[in-house]
Amino acid sequence: MDKLKLAVLISGRGSNLQALIDACGDPDFPAMIVHVVSNVADAYGLVRAADANIETTTLNHKDYKDRESFDAALTVIVENSGAELICLAGFMRILSAGFTERWHRRVINIHPSLLPDFKGLDTHARALAAGHVEHGCTVHHVEAGLDDGPVILQARVPVVAGDTPETLAARVLLAEHTLYPQVIKILANNPELWL
Ligand code: GRF
């Protein structure tokens, strides 16, 4: 069976990208990363991609006059890469409705909360402030709007006594690194979920 071709979009550290790279290193894993795009030139994830011999492009949003023209350039890169699915992994840009419609159901994102709780930033501090006993992460289809779109799968972690935003974030991040490859495997084996 042909492997599902992924483009991964990043803006920074790229630990979720690394989890996907590692998963794709297993010959039995049903997906491969064909391209990594960063909107930040010094994102560490670009180093991770280069180390894994994956083609990369830096697309600086500041070089584009508006969101639509940046997203149009992004579409050209993804089309040329042959990617079938676009995985956002710490990509800190809101995508235009034109982009999410062009790639309808084919853009997925990982978010560090149990959506619909805590869209946006600082999810761990907000979960603690709200007194939640459970927190986690979500992989979802991306639709226009912040952290919007149908949930594909979530992973839950406990909030424990003495947690700080940092300790909770570390626990959630470990869960993210398992969840994202797990979802990719499900989508690769069930194309009706994204085609
Ligand atoms: C992760 O927590 C992810 O859920 C969120 O941004 C963070 C990216 O981390 N969207 P990394 O760049 O994958 O290490």
PDB file of C-alpha atoms and ligand atoms in Angstrom:
ATOM      1  CA  MET A   1       0.000   0.000   0.000  1.00  0.00           C
ATOM      2  CA  ASP A   2       1.260   3.501  -0.808  1.00  0.00           C
ATOM      3  CA  LYS A   3       2.167   5.565   2.211  1.00  0.00           C
ATOM      4  CA  LEU A   4       0.086   8.608   3.063  1.00  0.00           C
ATOM      5  CA  LYS A   5       2.114  11.706   2.173  1.00  0.00           C
ATOM      6  CA  LEU A   6       2.246  14.407   4.823  1.00  0.00           C
ATOM      7  CA  ALA A   7       3.273  18.049   4.796  1.00  0.00           C
ATOM      8  CA  VAL A   8       4.041  19.306   8.308  1.00  0.00           C
ATOM      9  CA  LEU A   9       3.734  23.016   9.131  1.00  0.00           C
ATOM     10  CA  ILE A  10       5.696  24.378  12.079  1.00  0.00           C
ATOM     11  CA  SER A  11       6.763  27.638  13.699  1.00  0.00           C
ATOM     12  CA  GLY A  12       9.165  26.550  16.428  1.00  0.00           C
ATOM     13  CA  ARG A  13      10.595  23.762  18.561  1.00  0.00           C
ATOM     14  CA  GLY A  14       9.100  20.948  16.482  1.00  0.00           C
ATOM     15  CA  SER A  15       8.846  18.223  19.109  1.00  0.00           C
ATOM     16  CA  ASN A  16       5.589  17.000  17.554  1.00  0.00           C
ATOM     17  CA  LEU A  17       7.302  17.030  14.168  1.00  0.00           C
ATOM     18  CA  GLN A  18      10.034  14.890  15.747  1.00  0.00           C
ATOM     19  CA  ALA A  19       7.418  12.442  17.046  1.00  0.00           C
ATOM     20  CA  LEU A  20       6.063  12.125  13.503  1.00  0.00           C
ATOM     21  CA  ILE A  21       9.562  11.752  12.039  1.00  0.00           C
ATOM     22  CA  ASP A  22      10.288   8.987  14.556  1.00  0.00           C
ATOM     23  CA  ALA A  23       7.009   7.211  13.799  1.00  0.00           C
ATOM     24  CA  CYS A  24       7.679   7.409  10.053  1.00  0.00           C
ATOM     25  CA  GLY A  25      11.042   5.756  10.702  1.00  0.00           C
ATOM     26  CA  ASP A  26       9.215   2.487  11.317  1.00  0.00           C
ATOM     27  CA  PRO A  27       8.950   0.741   7.929  1.00  0.00           C
ATOM     28  CA  ASP A  28       5.460  -0.477   8.879  1.00  0.00           C
ATOM     29  CA  PHE A  29       4.150   3.036   9.622  1.00  0.00           C
ATOM     30  CA  PRO A  30       1.635   3.902   6.881  1.00  0.00           C
ATOM     31  CA  ALA A  31       2.726   7.527   6.296  1.00  0.00           C
ATOM     32  CA  MET A  32       5.754   9.566   5.274  1.00  0.00           C
ATOM     33  CA  ILE A  33       6.660  13.247   5.573  1.00  0.00           C
ATOM     34  CA  VAL A  34       7.344  14.758   2.154  1.00  0.00           C
ATOM     35  CA  HIS A  35       7.818  18.392   3.163  1.00  0.00           C
ATOM     36  CA  VAL A  36       8.156  20.649   6.195  1.00  0.00           C
ATOM     37  CA  VAL A  37       7.199  24.313   5.987  1.00  0.00           C
ATOM     38  CA  SER A  38       8.049  26.891   8.637  1.00  0.00           C
ATOM     39  CA  ASN A  39       6.962  30.510   8.737  1.00  0.00           C
ATOM     40  CA  VAL A  40       9.892  31.221  11.088  1.00  0.00           C
ATOM     41  CA  ALA A  41      13.407  31.021   9.645  1.00  0.00           C
ATOM     42  CA  ASP A  42      15.170  29.888  12.827  1.00  0.00           C
ATOM     43  CA  ALA A  43      12.562  27.363  13.968  1.00  0.00           C
ATOM     44  CA  TYR A  44      14.399  24.414  15.509  1.00  0.00           C
ATOM     45  CA  GLY A  45      11.997  22.059  13.755  1.00  0.00           C
ATOM     46  CA  LEU A  46      13.760  22.932  10.474  1.00  0.00           C
ATOM     47  CA  VAL A  47      16.954  21.419  11.905  1.00  0.00           C
ATOM     48  CA  ARG A  48      15.052  18.280  12.883  1.00  0.00           C
ATOM     49  CA  ALA A  49      13.641  17.996   9.341  1.00  0.00           C
ATOM     50  CA  ALA A  50      17.035  18.530   7.722  1.00  0.00           C
ATOM     51  CA  ASP A  51      18.567  15.879  10.008  1.00  0.00           C
ATOM     52  CA  ALA A  52      15.926  13.478   8.743  1.00  0.00           C
ATOM     53  CA  ASN A  53      16.614  14.438   5.103  1.00  0.00           C
ATOM     54  CA  ILE A  54      13.181  15.951   4.644  1.00  0.00           C
ATOM     55  CA  GLU A  55      12.773  18.850   2.227  1.00  0.00           C
ATOM     56  CA  THR A  56      11.970  22.146   3.900  1.00  0.00           C
ATOM     57  CA  THR A  57      10.728  25.578   2.926  1.00  0.00           C
ATOM     58  CA  THR A  58      10.779  28.737   5.001  1.00  0.00           C
ATOM     59  CA  LEU A  59       7.874  30.969   4.117  1.00  0.00           C
ATOM     60  CA  ASN A  60       8.107  34.192   6.078  1.00  0.00           C
ATOM     61  CA  HIS A  61       4.622  35.653   6.484  1.00  0.00           C
ATOM     62  CA  LYS A  62       6.191  39.114   6.766  1.00  0.00           C
ATOM     63  CA  ASP A  63       7.089  38.861   3.064  1.00  0.00           C
ATOM     64  CA  TYR A  64       3.405  38.725   2.094  1.00  0.00           C
ATOM     65  CA  LYS A  65       0.996  41.603   1.959  1.00  0.00           C
ATOM     66  CA  ASP A  66      -1.896  39.717   3.528  1.00  0.00           C
ATOM     67  CA  ARG A  67      -3.023  36.357   4.870  1.00  0.00           C
ATOM     68  CA  GLU A  68      -4.544  35.317   1.535  1.00  0.00           C
ATOM     69  CA  SER A  69      -1.340  35.788  -0.451  1.00  0.00           C
ATOM     70  CA  PHE A  70       0.706  33.923   2.189  1.00  0.00           C
ATOM     71  CA  ASP A  71      -1.813  31.073   2.145  1.00  0.00           C
ATOM     72  CA  ALA A  72      -1.770  30.993  -1.675  1.00  0.00           C
ATOM     73  CA  ALA A  73       2.022  30.560  -1.602  1.00  0.00           C
ATOM     74  CA  LEU A  74       1.606  27.829   1.002  1.00  0.00           C
ATOM     75  CA  THR A  75      -0.869  26.017  -1.243  1.00  0.00           C
ATOM     76  CA  VAL A  76       1.618  26.037  -4.134  1.00  0.00           C
ATOM     77  CA  ILE A  77       4.328  24.524  -1.905  1.00  0.00           C
ATOM     78  CA  VAL A  78       2.034  21.818  -0.574  1.00  0.00           C
ATOM     79  CA  GLU A  79       0.703  21.006  -4.059  1.00  0.00           C
ATOM     80  CA  ASN A  80       4.235  20.714  -5.449  1.00  0.00           C
ATOM     81  CA  SER A  81       5.264  18.434  -2.584  1.00  0.00           C
ATOM     82  CA  GLY A  82       2.561  15.914  -3.458  1.00  0.00           C
ATOM     83  CA  ALA A  83       1.304  15.911   0.129  1.00  0.00           C
ATOM     84  CA  GLU A  84      -2.181  14.559   0.675  1.00  0.00           C
ATOM     85  CA  LEU A  85      -2.607  15.685   4.265  1.00  0.00           C
ATOM     86  CA  ILE A  86      -1.372  18.832   6.027  1.00  0.00           C
ATOM     87  CA  CYS A  87      -0.382  18.447   9.685  1.00  0.00           C
ATOM     88  CA  LEU A  88      -0.088  21.584  11.769  1.00  0.00           C
ATOM     89  CA  ALA A  89       2.434  21.023  14.552  1.00  0.00           C
ATOM     90  CA  GLY A  90       2.910  24.206  16.536  1.00  0.00           C
ATOM     91  CA  PHE A  91       2.148  26.350  13.468  1.00  0.00           C
ATOM     92  CA  MET A  92       1.349  29.757  14.958  1.00  0.00           C
ATOM     93  CA  ARG A  93      -0.694  31.194  12.101  1.00  0.00           C
ATOM     94  CA  ILE A  94      -4.419  31.332  11.563  1.00  0.00           C
ATOM     95  CA  LEU A  95      -5.250  29.967   8.118  1.00  0.00           C
ATOM     96  CA  SER A  96      -7.682  31.772   5.837  1.00  0.00           C
ATOM     97  CA  ALA A  97     -11.070  30.305   4.962  1.00  0.00           C
ATOM     98  CA  GLY A  98      -9.845  30.042   1.362  1.00  0.00           C
ATOM     99  CA  PHE A  99      -7.013  27.762   2.462  1.00  0.00           C
ATOM    100  CA  THR A 100      -9.092  25.536   4.740  1.00  0.00           C
ATOM    101  CA  GLU A 101     -11.745  25.215   2.006  1.00  0.00           C
ATOM    102  CA  ARG A 102      -9.117  24.351  -0.634  1.00  0.00           C
ATOM    103  CA  TRP A 103      -7.808  21.620   1.677  1.00  0.00           C
ATOM    104  CA  HIS A 104     -11.176  20.713   3.153  1.00  0.00           C
ATOM    105  CA  ARG A 105     -10.771  17.872   5.740  1.00  0.00           C
ATOM    106  CA  ARG A 106      -7.097  17.584   4.784  1.00  0.00           C
ATOM    107  CA  VAL A 107      -5.697  19.972   7.379  1.00  0.00           C
ATOM    108  CA  ILE A 108      -5.321  18.662  10.918  1.00  0.00           C
ATOM    109  CA  ASN A 109      -3.918  20.274  14.039  1.00  0.00           C
ATOM    110  CA  ILE A 110      -2.751  19.222  17.478  1.00  0.00           C
ATOM    111  CA  HIS A 111      -3.886  21.453  20.325  1.00  0.00           C
ATOM    112  CA  PRO A 112      -2.843  21.169  23.983  1.00  0.00           C
ATOM    113  CA  SER A 113      -6.288  20.970  25.592  1.00  0.00           C
ATOM    114  CA  LEU A 114      -9.381  18.834  25.567  1.00  0.00           C
ATOM    115  CA  LEU A 115     -11.276  20.909  23.007  1.00  0.00           C
ATOM    116  CA  PRO A 116     -13.698  22.626  23.102  1.00  0.00           C
ATOM    117  CA  ASP A 117     -12.126  23.627  26.429  1.00  0.00           C
ATOM    118  CA  PHE A 118      -9.338  26.205  26.244  1.00  0.00           C
ATOM    119  CA  LYS A 119      -8.986  27.251  22.631  1.00  0.00           C
ATOM    120  CA  GLY A 120      -6.035  29.590  22.084  1.00  0.00           C
ATOM    121  CA  LEU A 121      -2.905  29.996  24.188  1.00  0.00           C
ATOM    122  CA  ASP A 122      -1.860  29.318  27.803  1.00  0.00           C
ATOM    123  CA  THR A 123      -4.075  26.257  27.986  1.00  0.00           C
ATOM    124  CA  HIS A 124      -2.209  24.650  30.894  1.00  0.00           C
ATOM    125  CA  ALA A 125      -2.384  27.681  33.180  1.00  0.00           C
ATOM    126  CA  ARG A 126      -6.062  28.110  32.307  1.00  0.00           C
ATOM    127  CA  ALA A 127      -6.849  24.445  33.044  1.00  0.00           C
ATOM    128  CA  LEU A 128      -5.173  24.806  36.466  1.00  0.00           C
ATOM    129  CA  ALA A 129      -6.943  28.084  37.205  1.00  0.00           C
ATOM    130  CA  ALA A 130     -10.269  26.476  36.336  1.00  0.00           C
ATOM    131  CA  GLY A 131      -9.571  23.677  38.821  1.00  0.00           C
ATOM    132  CA  HIS A 132      -9.816  20.902  36.242  1.00  0.00           C
ATOM    133  CA  VAL A 133      -8.757  17.457  37.452  1.00  0.00           C
ATOM    134  CA  GLU A 134      -8.084  16.327  33.894  1.00  0.00           C
ATOM    135  CA  HIS A 135      -6.390  17.982  30.948  1.00  0.00           C
ATOM    136  CA  GLY A 136      -5.014  16.707  27.665  1.00  0.00           C
ATOM    137  CA  CYS A 137      -4.661  17.244  23.955  1.00  0.00           C
ATOM    138  CA  THR A 138      -6.762  17.031  20.820  1.00  0.00           C
ATOM    139  CA  VAL A 139      -6.130  16.325  17.154  1.00  0.00           C
ATOM    140  CA  HIS A 140      -8.854  17.923  15.059  1.00  0.00           C
ATOM    141  CA  HIS A 141      -9.695  18.819  11.492  1.00  0.00           C
ATOM    142  CA  VAL A 142      -8.982  22.508  10.883  1.00  0.00           C
ATOM    143  CA  GLU A 143     -11.758  24.818   9.805  1.00  0.00           C
ATOM    144  CA  ALA A 144     -11.688  28.599   9.583  1.00  0.00           C
ATOM    145  CA  GLY A 145     -11.550  29.964  13.121  1.00  0.00           C
ATOM    146  CA  LEU A 146      -9.203  29.476  16.028  1.00  0.00           C
ATOM    147  CA  ASP A 147      -8.776  25.820  17.061  1.00  0.00           C
ATOM    148  CA  ASP A 148     -12.047  24.953  15.367  1.00  0.00           C
ATOM    149  CA  GLY A 149     -13.190  21.875  13.529  1.00  0.00           C
ATOM    150  CA  PRO A 150     -14.321  18.318  14.226  1.00  0.00           C
ATOM    151  CA  VAL A 151     -12.341  16.402  16.835  1.00  0.00           C
ATOM    152  CA  ILE A 152     -10.594  13.260  15.589  1.00  0.00           C
ATOM    153  CA  LEU A 153      -9.079  11.941  18.826  1.00  0.00           C
ATOM    154  CA  GLN A 154      -8.085  13.160  22.279  1.00  0.00           C
ATOM    155  CA  ALA A 155      -5.672  11.981  24.951  1.00  0.00           C
ATOM    156  CA  ARG A 156      -6.307  12.706  28.644  1.00  0.00           C
ATOM    157  CA  VAL A 157      -3.833  13.226  31.444  1.00  0.00           C
ATOM    158  CA  PRO A 158      -4.505  13.793  35.155  1.00  0.00           C
ATOM    159  CA  VAL A 159      -3.846  17.096  36.863  1.00  0.00           C
ATOM    160  CA  VAL A 160      -1.873  16.216  40.008  1.00  0.00           C
ATOM    161  CA  ALA A 161      -1.379  18.044  43.298  1.00  0.00           C
ATOM    162  CA  GLY A 162       1.344  20.657  43.047  1.00  0.00           C
ATOM    163  CA  ASP A 163       1.168  20.917  39.254  1.00  0.00           C
ATOM    164  CA  THR A 164       2.436  24.115  37.708  1.00  0.00           C
ATOM    165  CA  PRO A 165       1.688  25.126  34.115  1.00  0.00           C
ATOM    166  CA  GLU A 166       5.148  23.772  33.259  1.00  0.00           C
ATOM    167  CA  THR A 167       4.753  20.320  34.856  1.00  0.00           C
ATOM    168  CA  LEU A 168       1.288  19.966  33.360  1.00  0.00           C
ATOM    169  CA  ALA A 169       2.530  21.076  29.933  1.00  0.00           C
ATOM    170  CA  ALA A 170       5.293  18.472  30.048  1.00  0.00           C
ATOM    171  CA  ARG A 171       2.763  15.718  30.851  1.00  0.00           C
ATOM    172  CA  VAL A 172       0.463  16.850  28.044  1.00  0.00           C
ATOM    173  CA  LEU A 173       3.350  17.120  25.569  1.00  0.00           C
ATOM    174  CA  LEU A 174       4.283  13.473  26.171  1.00  0.00           C
ATOM    175  CA  ALA A 175       0.685  12.546  25.405  1.00  0.00           C
ATOM    176  CA  GLU A 176       0.808  14.696  22.235  1.00  0.00           C
ATOM    177  CA  HIS A 177       3.814  12.779  20.982  1.00  0.00           C
ATOM    178  CA  THR A 178       1.852   9.537  21.164  1.00  0.00           C
ATOM    179  CA  LEU A 179      -1.471  10.932  19.998  1.00  0.00           C
ATOM    180  CA  TYR A 180      -0.328  12.580  16.750  1.00  0.00           C
ATOM    181  CA  PRO A 181       1.276   9.464  15.212  1.00  0.00           C
ATOM    182  CA  GLN A 182      -1.694   7.418  16.429  1.00  0.00           C
ATOM    183  CA  VAL A 183      -4.092   9.711  14.555  1.00  0.00           C
ATOM    184  CA  ILE A 184      -1.961   9.671  11.397  1.00  0.00           C
ATOM    185  CA  LYS A 185      -2.076   5.889  11.439  1.00  0.00           C
ATOM    186  CA  ILE A 186      -5.863   5.937  11.779  1.00  0.00           C
ATOM    187  CA  LEU A 187      -6.238   8.432   8.905  1.00  0.00           C
ATOM    188  CA  ALA A 188      -3.832   6.504   6.667  1.00  0.00           C
ATOM    189  CA  ASN A 189      -5.811   3.331   7.219  1.00  0.00           C
ATOM    190  CA  ASN A 190      -9.213   5.044   6.905  1.00  0.00           C
ATOM    191  CA  PRO A 191      -9.022   7.536   4.008  1.00  0.00           C
ATOM    192  CA  GLU A 192     -12.784   8.036   4.129  1.00  0.00           C
ATOM    193  CA  LEU A 193     -12.069  10.146   7.230  1.00  0.00           C
ATOM    194  CA  TRP A 194     -10.333  12.862   5.212  1.00  0.00           C
ATOM    195  CA  LEU A 195     -10.965  12.313   1.471  1.00  0.00           C
TER     196      LEU A 195
HETATM  197  C1  GRF B   1       2.308  21.879  21.136  1.00  0.00           C
HETATM  198  O1  GRF B   1       1.939  21.946  22.483  1.00  0.00           O
HETATM  199  C2  GRF B   1       1.095  21.840  20.251  1.00  0.00           C
HETATM  200  O2  GRF B   1       0.014  21.165  20.826  1.00  0.00           O
HETATM  201  C3  GRF B   1       0.754  23.290  20.092  1.00  0.00           C
HETATM  202  O3  GRF B   1       1.996  23.950  20.015  1.00  0.00           O
HETATM  203  C4  GRF B   1       2.984  23.166  20.685  1.00  0.00           C
HETATM  204  C5  GRF B   1       4.054  22.900  19.669  1.00  0.00           C
HETATM  205  O4  GRF B   1       5.159  22.248  20.225  1.00  0.00           O
HETATM  206  N1  GRF B   1      -0.105  23.517  18.951  1.00  0.00           N
HETATM  207  P1  GRF B   1       6.256  21.635  19.276  1.00  0.00           P
HETATM  208  O5  GRF B   1       6.748  22.737  18.358  1.00  0.00           O
HETATM  209  O6  GRF B   1       5.625  20.506  18.516  1.00  0.00           O
HETATM  210  O7  GRF B   1       7.329  21.141  20.197  1.00  0.00           O
END
